[in-house]
Short mmCIF file of C-alpha atoms in Angstrom, two decimals:
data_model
loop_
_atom_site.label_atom_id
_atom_site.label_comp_id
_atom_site.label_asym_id
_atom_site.label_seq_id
_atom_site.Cartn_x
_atom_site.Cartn_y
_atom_site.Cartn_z
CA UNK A 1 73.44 248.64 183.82
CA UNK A 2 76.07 246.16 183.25
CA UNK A 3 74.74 243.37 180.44
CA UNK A 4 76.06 240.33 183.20
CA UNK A 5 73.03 242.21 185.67
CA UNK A 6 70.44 242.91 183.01
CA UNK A 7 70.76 238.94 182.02
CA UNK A 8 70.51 237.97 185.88
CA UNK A 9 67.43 240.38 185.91
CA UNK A 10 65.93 238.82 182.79
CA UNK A 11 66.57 235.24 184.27
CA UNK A 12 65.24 236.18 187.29
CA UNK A 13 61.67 237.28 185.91
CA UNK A 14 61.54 234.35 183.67
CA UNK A 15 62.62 232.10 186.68
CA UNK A 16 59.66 233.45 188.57
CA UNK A 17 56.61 233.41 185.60
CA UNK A 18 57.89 229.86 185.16
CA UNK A 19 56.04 229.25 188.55
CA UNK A 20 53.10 229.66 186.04
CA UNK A 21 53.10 226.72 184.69
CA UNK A 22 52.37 224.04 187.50
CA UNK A 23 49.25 225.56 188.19
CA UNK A 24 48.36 225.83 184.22
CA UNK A 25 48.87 221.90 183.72
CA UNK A 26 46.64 221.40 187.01
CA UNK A 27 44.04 223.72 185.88
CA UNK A 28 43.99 222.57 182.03
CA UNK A 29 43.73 218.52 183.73
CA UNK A 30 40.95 219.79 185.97
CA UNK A 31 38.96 221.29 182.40
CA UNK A 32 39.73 219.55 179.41
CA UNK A 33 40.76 215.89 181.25
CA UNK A 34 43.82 216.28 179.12
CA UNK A 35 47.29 217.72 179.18
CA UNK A 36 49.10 218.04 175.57
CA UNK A 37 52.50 219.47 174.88
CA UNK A 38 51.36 221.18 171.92
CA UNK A 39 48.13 222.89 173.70
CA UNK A 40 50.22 223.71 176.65
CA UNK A 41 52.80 225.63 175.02
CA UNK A 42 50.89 228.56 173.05
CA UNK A 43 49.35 228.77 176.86
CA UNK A 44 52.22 229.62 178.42
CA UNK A 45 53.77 231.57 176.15
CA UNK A 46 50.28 233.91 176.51
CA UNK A 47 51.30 233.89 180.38
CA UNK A 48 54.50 234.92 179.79
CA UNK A 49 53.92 237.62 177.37
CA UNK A 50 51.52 239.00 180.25
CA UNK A 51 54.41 238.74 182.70
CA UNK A 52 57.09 240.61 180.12
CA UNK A 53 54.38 243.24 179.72
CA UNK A 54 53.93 243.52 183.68
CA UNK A 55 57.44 243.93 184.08
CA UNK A 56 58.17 246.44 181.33
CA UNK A 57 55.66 248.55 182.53
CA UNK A 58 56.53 248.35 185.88
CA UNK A 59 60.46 249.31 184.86
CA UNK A 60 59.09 252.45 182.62
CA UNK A 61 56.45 253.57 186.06
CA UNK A 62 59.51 253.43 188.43
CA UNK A 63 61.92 255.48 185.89
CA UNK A 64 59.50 258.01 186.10
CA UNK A 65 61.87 261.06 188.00
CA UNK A 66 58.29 262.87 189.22
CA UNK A 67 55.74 260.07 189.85
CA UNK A 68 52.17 261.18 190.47
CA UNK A 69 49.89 260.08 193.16
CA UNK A 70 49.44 256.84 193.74
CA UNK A 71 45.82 256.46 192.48
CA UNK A 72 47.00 257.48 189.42
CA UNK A 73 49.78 255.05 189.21
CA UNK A 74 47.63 252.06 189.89
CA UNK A 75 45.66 253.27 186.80
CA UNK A 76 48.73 253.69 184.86
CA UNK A 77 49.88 250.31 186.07
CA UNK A 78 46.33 248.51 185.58
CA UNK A 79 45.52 250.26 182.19
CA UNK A 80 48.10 247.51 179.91
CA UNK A 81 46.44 244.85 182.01
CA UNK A 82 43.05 245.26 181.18
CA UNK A 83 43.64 245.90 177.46
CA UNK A 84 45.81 242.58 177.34
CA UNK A 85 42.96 240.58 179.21
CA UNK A 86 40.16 242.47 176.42
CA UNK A 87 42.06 241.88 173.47
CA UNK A 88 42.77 237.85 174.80
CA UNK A 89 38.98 237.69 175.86
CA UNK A 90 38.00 238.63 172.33
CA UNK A 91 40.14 236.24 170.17
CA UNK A 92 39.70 233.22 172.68
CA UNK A 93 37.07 231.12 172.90
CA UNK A 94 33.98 232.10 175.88
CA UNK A 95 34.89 229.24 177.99
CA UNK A 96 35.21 228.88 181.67
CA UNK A 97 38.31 227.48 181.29
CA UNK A 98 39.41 230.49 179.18
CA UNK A 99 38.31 232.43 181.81
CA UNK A 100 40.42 231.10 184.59
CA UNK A 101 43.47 231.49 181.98
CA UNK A 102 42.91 235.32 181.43
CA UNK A 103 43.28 235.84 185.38
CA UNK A 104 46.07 233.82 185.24
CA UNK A 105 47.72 235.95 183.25
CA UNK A 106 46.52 239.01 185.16
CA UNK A 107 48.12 237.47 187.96
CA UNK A 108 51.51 236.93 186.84
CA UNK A 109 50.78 240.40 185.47
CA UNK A 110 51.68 241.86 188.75
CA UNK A 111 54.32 239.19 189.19
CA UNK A 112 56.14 240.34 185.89
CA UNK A 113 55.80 244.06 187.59
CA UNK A 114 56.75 243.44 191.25
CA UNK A 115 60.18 241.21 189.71
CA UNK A 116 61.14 244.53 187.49
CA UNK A 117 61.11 247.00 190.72
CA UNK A 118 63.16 244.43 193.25
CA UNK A 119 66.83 243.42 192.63
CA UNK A 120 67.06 239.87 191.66
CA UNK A 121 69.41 238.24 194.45
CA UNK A 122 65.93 239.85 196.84
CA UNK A 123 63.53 237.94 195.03
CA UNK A 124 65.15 234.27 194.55
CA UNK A 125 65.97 232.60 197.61
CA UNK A 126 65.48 229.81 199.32
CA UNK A 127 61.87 230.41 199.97
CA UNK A 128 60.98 231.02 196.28
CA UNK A 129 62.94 227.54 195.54
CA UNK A 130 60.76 225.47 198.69
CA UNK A 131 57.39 227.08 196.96
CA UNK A 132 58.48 226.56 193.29
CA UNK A 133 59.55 222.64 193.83
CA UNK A 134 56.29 222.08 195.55
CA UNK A 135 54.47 223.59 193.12
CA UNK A 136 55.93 221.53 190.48
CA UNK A 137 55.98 218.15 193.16
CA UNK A 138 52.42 218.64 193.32
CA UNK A 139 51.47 219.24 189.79
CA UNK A 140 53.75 215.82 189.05
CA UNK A 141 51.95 213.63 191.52
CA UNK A 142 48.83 214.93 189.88
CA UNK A 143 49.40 214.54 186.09
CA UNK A 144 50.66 211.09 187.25
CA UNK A 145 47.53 209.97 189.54
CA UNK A 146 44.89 211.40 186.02
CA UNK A 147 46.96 209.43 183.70
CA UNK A 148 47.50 206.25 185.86
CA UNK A 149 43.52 205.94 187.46
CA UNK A 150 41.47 208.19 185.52
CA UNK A 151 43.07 207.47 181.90
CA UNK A 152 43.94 210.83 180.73
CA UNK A 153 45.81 211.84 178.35
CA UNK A 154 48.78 213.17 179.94
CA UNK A 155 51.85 214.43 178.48
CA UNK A 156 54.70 215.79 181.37
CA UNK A 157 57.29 216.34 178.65
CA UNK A 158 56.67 220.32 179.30
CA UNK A 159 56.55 219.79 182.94
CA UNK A 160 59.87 218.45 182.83
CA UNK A 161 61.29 220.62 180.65
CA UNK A 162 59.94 223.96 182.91
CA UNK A 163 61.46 222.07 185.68
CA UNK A 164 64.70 222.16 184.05
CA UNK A 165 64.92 225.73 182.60
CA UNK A 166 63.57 226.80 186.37
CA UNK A 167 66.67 224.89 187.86
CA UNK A 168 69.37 225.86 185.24
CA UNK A 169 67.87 229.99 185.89
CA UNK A 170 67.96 229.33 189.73
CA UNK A 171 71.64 228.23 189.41
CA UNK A 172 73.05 230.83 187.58
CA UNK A 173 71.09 233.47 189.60
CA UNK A 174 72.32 231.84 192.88
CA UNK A 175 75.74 231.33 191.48
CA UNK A 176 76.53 235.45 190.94
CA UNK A 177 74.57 236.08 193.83
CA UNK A 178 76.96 234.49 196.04
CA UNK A 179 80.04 235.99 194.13
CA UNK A 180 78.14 239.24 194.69
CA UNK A 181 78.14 238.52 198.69
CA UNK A 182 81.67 237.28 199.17
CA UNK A 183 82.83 240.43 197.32
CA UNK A 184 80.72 242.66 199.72
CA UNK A 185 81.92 240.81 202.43
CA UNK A 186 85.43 241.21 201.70
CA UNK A 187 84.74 244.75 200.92
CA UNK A 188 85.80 245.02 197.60
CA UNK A 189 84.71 247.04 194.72
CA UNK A 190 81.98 245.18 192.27
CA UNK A 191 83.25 247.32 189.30
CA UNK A 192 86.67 245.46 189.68
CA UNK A 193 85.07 242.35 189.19
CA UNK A 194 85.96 240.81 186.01
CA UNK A 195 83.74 239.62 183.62
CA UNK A 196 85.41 236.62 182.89
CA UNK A 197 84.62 235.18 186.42
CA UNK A 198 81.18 235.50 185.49
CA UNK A 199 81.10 233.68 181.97
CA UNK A 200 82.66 230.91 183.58
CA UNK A 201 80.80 230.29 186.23
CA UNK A 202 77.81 230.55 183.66
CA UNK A 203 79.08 228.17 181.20
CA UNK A 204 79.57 225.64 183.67
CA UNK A 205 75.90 225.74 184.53
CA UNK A 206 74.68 225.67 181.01
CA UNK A 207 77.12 222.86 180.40
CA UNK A 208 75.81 220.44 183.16
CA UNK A 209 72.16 221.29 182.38
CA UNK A 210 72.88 220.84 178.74
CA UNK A 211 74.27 217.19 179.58
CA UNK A 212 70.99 216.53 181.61
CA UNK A 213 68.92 217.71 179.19
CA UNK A 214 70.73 215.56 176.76
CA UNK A 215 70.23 212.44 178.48
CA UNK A 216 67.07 213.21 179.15
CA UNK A 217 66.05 213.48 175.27
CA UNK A 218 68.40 210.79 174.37
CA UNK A 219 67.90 208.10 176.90
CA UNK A 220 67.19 205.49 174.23
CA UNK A 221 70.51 206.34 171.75
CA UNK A 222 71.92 206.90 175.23
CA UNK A 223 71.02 203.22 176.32
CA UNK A 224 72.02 201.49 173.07
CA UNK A 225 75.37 202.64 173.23
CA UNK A 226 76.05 201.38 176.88
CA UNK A 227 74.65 198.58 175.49
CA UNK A 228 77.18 198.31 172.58
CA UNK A 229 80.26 199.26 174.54
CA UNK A 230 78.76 196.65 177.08
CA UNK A 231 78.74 193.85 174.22
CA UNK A 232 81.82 194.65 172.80
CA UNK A 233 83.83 193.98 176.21
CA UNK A 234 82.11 190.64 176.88
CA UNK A 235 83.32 189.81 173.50
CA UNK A 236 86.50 191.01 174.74
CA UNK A 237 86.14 188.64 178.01
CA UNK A 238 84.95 185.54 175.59
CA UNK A 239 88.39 186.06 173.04
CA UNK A 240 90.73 186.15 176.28
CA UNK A 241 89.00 182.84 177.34
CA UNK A 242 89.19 181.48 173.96
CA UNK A 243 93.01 182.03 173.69
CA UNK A 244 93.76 180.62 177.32
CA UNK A 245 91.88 177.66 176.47
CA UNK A 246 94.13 176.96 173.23
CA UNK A 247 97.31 177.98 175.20
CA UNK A 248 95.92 175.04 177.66
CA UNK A 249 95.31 172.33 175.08
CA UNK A 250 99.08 173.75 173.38
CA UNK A 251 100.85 172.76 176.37
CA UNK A 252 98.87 169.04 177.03
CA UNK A 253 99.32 168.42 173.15
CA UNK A 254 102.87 166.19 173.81
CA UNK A 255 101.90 164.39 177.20
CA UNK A 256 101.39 160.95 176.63
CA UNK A 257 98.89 159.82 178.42
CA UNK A 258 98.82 157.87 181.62
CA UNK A 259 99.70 153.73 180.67
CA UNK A 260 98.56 151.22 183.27
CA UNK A 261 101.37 150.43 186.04
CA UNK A 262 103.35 147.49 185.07
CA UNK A 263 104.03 144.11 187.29
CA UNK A 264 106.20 144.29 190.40
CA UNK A 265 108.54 141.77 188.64
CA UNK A 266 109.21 144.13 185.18
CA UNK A 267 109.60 147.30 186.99
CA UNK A 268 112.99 148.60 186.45
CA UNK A 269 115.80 148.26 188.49
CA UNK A 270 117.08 152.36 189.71
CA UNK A 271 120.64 152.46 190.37
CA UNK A 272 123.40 154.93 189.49
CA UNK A 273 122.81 154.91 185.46
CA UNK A 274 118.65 154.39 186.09
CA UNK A 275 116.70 157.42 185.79
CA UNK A 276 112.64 158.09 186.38
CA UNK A 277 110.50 160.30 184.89
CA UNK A 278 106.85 160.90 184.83
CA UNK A 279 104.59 163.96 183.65
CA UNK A 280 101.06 164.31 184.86
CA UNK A 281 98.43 167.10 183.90
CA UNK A 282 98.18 168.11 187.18
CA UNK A 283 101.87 169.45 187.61
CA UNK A 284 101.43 171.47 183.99
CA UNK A 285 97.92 173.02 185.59
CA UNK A 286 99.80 173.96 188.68
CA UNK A 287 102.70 175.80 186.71
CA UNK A 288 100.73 177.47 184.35
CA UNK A 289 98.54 179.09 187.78
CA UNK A 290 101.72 179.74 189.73
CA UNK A 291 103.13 181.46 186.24
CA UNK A 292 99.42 183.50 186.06
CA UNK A 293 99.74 184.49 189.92
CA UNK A 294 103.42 185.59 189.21
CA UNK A 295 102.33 187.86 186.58
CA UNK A 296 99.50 189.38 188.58
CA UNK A 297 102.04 190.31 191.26
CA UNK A 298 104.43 191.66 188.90
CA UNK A 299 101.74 193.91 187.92
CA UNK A 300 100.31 194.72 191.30
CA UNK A 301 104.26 195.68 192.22
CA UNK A 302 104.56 198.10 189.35
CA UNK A 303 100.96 199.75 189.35
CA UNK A 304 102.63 203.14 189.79
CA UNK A 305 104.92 203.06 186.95
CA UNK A 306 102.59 201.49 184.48
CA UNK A 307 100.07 203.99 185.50
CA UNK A 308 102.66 206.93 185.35
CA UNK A 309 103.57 205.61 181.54
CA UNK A 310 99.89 205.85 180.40
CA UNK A 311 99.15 209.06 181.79
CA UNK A 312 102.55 210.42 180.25
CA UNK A 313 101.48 208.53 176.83
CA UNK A 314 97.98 210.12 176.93
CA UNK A 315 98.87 213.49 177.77
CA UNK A 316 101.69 213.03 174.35
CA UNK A 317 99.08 212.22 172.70
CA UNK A 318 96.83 215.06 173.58
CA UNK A 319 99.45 217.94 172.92
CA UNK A 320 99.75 216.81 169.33
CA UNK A 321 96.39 216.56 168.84
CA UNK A 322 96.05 220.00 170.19
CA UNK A 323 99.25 221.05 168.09
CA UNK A 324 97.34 220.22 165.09
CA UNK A 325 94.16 222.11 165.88
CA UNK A 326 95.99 225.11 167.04
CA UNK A 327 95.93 228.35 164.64
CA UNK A 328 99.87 229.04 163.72
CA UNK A 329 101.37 232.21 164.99
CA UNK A 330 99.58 231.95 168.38
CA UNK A 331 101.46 231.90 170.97
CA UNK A 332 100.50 231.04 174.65
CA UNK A 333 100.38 233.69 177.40
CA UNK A 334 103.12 233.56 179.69
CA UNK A 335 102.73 233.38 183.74
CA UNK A 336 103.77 236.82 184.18
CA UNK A 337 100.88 238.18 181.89
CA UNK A 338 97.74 239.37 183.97
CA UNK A 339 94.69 237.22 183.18
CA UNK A 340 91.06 238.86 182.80
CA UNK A 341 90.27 236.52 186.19
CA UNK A 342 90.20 237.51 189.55
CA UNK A 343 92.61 235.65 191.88
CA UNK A 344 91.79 235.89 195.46
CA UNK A 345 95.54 235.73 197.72
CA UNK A 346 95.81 235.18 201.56
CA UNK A 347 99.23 238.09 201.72
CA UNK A 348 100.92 238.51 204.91
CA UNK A 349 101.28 242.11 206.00
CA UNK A 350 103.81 241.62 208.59
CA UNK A 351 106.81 241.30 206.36
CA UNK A 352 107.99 243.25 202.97
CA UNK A 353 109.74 240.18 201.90
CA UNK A 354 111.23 236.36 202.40
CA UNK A 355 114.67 238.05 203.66
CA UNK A 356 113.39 240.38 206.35
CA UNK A 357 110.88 237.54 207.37
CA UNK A 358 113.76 234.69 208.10
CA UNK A 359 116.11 237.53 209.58
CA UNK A 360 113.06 238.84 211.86
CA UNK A 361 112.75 236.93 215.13
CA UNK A 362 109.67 237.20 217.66
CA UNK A 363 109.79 239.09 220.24
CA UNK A 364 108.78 237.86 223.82
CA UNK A 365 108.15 241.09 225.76
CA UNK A 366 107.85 244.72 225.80
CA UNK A 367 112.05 245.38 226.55
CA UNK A 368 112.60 243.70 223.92
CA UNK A 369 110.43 245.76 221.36
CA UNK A 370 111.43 248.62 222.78
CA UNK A 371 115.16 247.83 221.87
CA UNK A 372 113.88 247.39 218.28
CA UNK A 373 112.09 250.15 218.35
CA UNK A 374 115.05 252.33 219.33
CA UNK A 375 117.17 251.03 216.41
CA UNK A 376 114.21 251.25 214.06
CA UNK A 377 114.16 254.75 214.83
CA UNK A 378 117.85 255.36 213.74
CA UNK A 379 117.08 254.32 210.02
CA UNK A 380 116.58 256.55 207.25
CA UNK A 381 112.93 257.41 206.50
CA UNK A 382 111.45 256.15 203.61
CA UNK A 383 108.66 253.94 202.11
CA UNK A 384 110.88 250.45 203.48
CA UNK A 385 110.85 252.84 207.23
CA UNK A 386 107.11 252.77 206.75
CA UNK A 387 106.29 249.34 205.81
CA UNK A 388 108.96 248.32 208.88
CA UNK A 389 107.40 250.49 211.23
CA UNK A 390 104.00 249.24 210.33
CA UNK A 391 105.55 245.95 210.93
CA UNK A 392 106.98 246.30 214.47
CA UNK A 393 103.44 247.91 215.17
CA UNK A 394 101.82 244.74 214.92
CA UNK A 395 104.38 242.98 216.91
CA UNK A 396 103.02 245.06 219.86
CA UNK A 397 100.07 244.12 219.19
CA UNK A 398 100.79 240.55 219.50
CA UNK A 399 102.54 241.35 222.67
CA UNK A 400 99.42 242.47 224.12
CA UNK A 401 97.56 239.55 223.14
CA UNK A 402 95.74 240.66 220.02
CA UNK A 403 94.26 237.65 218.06
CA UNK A 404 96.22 238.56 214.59
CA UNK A 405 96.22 236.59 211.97
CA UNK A 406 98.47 236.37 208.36
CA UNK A 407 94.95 236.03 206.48
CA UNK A 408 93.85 239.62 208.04
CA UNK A 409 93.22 242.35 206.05
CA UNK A 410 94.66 246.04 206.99
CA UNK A 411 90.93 246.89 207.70
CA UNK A 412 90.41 243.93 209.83
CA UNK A 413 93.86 244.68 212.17
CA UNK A 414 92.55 248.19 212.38
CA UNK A 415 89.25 247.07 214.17
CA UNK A 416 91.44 245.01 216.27
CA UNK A 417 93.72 247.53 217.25
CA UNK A 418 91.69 249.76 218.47
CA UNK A 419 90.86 248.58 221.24
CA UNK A 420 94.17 248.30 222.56
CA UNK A 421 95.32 251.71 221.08
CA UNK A 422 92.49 253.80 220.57
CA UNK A 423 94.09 257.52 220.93
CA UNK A 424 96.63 256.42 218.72
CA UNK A 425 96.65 257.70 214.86
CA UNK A 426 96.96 254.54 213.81
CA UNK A 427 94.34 254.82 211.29
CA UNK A 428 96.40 257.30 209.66
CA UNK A 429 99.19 255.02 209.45
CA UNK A 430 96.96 252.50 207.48
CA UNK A 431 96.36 254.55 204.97
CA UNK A 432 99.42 255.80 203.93
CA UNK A 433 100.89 251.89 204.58
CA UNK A 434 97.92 250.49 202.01
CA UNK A 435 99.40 253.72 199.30
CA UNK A 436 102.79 252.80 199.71
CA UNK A 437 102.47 249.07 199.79
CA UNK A 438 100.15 248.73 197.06
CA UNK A 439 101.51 251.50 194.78
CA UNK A 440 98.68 253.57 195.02
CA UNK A 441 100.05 257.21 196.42
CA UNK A 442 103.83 257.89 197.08
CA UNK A 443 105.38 258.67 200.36
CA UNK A 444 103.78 261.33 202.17
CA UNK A 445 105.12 263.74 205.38
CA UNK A 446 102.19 263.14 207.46
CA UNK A 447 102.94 258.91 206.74
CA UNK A 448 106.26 259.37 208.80
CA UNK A 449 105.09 261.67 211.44
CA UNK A 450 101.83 259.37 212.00
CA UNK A 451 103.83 256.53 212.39
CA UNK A 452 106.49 257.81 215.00
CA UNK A 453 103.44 259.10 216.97
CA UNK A 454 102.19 255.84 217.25
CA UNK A 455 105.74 253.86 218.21
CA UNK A 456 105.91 257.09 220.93
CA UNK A 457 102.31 255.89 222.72
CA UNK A 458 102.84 252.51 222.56
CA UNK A 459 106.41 252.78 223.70
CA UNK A 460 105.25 254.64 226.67
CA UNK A 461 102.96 251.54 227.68
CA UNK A 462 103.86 249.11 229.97
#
């Protein structure tokens, strides 16, 4: 077994004994009137360690190459569970509630067993995740209700935390179970599959529940700091106001203010050498907002360059700072290098390459394809005679009305061909196209004469 499977097995059985532990905080309310982190924890870990020991013995009874009969197997299979449940009976204290914790743990006994004999993609689905987030709704609303009403001592800081793991295990397992279905789908082999694929995927489901999980534990630290950076830009707001007042009060330093009019009989007389001037507050107020609004347009009008000039500035600044944290003498992989990740490629089967596919023109009826087919036939026969003849096969095909595709596989045009060409050995002509166009087997005798079978039906159908 691959290591990427036995993990998703592991997190599966883990994901499912972590169903344990809603009904262990309900039952532990119900008889001690009390739920405590530390109390809760050697708990669970006793109904775990009953759930690994279900499932290892359940993995060793189904290696088992000549099983007996089955009464014999249950006894096999209930022999570990009833010295587990003795030995915890004896070291625990005679308590009702103690009692109600051993079956618990034979319980998820059989759990632990019946996860190690299914596969895990089976087992968690969208069913398990309805009855596991009730479970744990339920258990919330009740730890709540005893600590808010009743006064209990309630502690949900393992409730959470179950919560979590559950989630983060139900990801990942749901995350290569659907990369595990698209490659089925698309028929392709699992062994092919990368690893890398895999690790990436996980990381970036560790990494988001890590950054929960964080903020979770470090709400407060997590608070101050918004706090801080909150601070430090109204300080930022008060110091812009601050210097727009003194730019204010630098421009109104010089007026002089306003003097009371004069008489009608000393006002002066304006002629050719008089001149008038007067200067208000208002008119300074009015420049200095129309110079303001001038520079907000200016900046509005050039978003996309100044925006352009960070982004080049930052991303400067980023390749030296990864220049300097870069080992010397490594050297980056070039785009021709294959990668250890899988790439997934709409090609288009129709056409060898860009030159045949401007120079090829389509064809509008059957003369017409037979004309092509007749000078096809003169060519010399080789592996570009094959991938050309494979080519002016599906032409027919779209002659007849044959809902092709460029995103279709060779597979998928087969199942669509034949039922338009069934008695044709077109199959045959499939396989030897998929050796020769994907380098897997040369150029074969039976390639050629498959293929000019085919062109002789379909040229003989109207």
């Amino acid at each position: 077994m691959k290591p990427i499977l036995f993990f998703l097995r592991i997190a599966a059985l883990l994901n499912g004994l972590l169903l344990s532990y809603p009904v262990l905080a309900v039952v532990e309310i119900a008889f001690t009137d009390r739920l405590c982190t530390a109390s809760s924890l050697p708990r669970l870990g006793m109904i775990l360690a009953a759930g690994a020991q279900g499932a290892v013995t359940g993995w060793l009874l189904e290696r088992q190459k000549r099983p007996p009969v089955r009464a014999v197997m249950l006894l096999l299979a209930a022999l570990p569970a009833a010295v587990f449940a003795g030995v915890t009976f004896c070291l625990l204290e005679k308590s009702a509630f103690h009692m109600v914790l051993i079956l618990l743990c034979l319980v998820f006994y059989a759990v632990g067993m019946f996860f190690a004999t299914h596969p895990f993609d089976e087992l968690i689905g969208t069913s398990f995740l309805s009855l596991t987030m009730i479970a744990y709704l339920l258990a919330a609303v009740i730890v709540w209700f005893c600590g808010a009403y009743f006064g209990m001592e309630c502690d949900s800081l393992l409730l959470i935390l179950s919560f979590l793991a559950f989630i983060l295990l139900y990801a990942m397992i749901g995350n290569q179970s659907s990369i595990n279905r698209l490659m089925d789908r698309r028929h392709y082999d699992l062994s092919t599959l990368p690893a890398g694929i895999r690790r990436h995927n996980l990381l970036l489901v560790s990494a988001g529940f890590l950054l929960v999980l964080s903020g979770l534990l470090f709400q407060k630290q997590i608070a101050a700091a918004v706090l801080f950076l909150l601070r430090i830009l109204g300080s930022l707001l008060y110091i812009f106001v601050l210097i727009f007042n003194l730019i204010t009060w630098a421009l109104r330093k010089n007026l002089r203010p306003d003097e009371p009019l004069p008489q009608v009989g000393n006002l002066p007389i304006l002629g050719d050498g008089g001149t008038e001037s007067a200067a208000t507050p208002f008119f300074n107020i009015f420049f200095q907002w129309f110079a303001v609004l001038l520079a907000v347009l200016f900046l509005f009008f050039l978003r996309r360059q100044i925006w352009c000039a960070v982004k080049t500035a930052a991303l400067a600044f980023w390749q030296l700072v990864k220049s300097l944290f870069t080992r010397p003498g490594r050297k980056a992989k070039t785009s021709g290098t294959s990668t250890e990740y899988f790439y997934d490629t709409v090609e288009n089967l129709e056409q060898t390459s860009q030159k045949e596919a401007l120079a090829s023109q389509p064809l509008s009826s059957v003369r017409l394809w037979r004309q092509r087919c007749r000078n096809f036939l003169k060519k010399p026969q080789n592996a570009a005679f094959l991938q050309e003849g494979y080519s002016l096969i599906l032409e027919w095909l779209r002659i007849q009305g044959a809902p092709l595709s460029p995103a279709d596989t060779t597979l998928e045009i087969l199942n669509k061909a034949l039922t338009r060409m069934p008695e044709s050995p077109f199959s045959r002509v499939t396989e030897g196209y998929n050796g020769v166009y994907y380098g897997e087997s040369p150029l074969q005798d039976g390639d050629i004469a498959s293929l000019l079978q085919t062109l002789e039906i379909l040229a003989q159908v109207k």
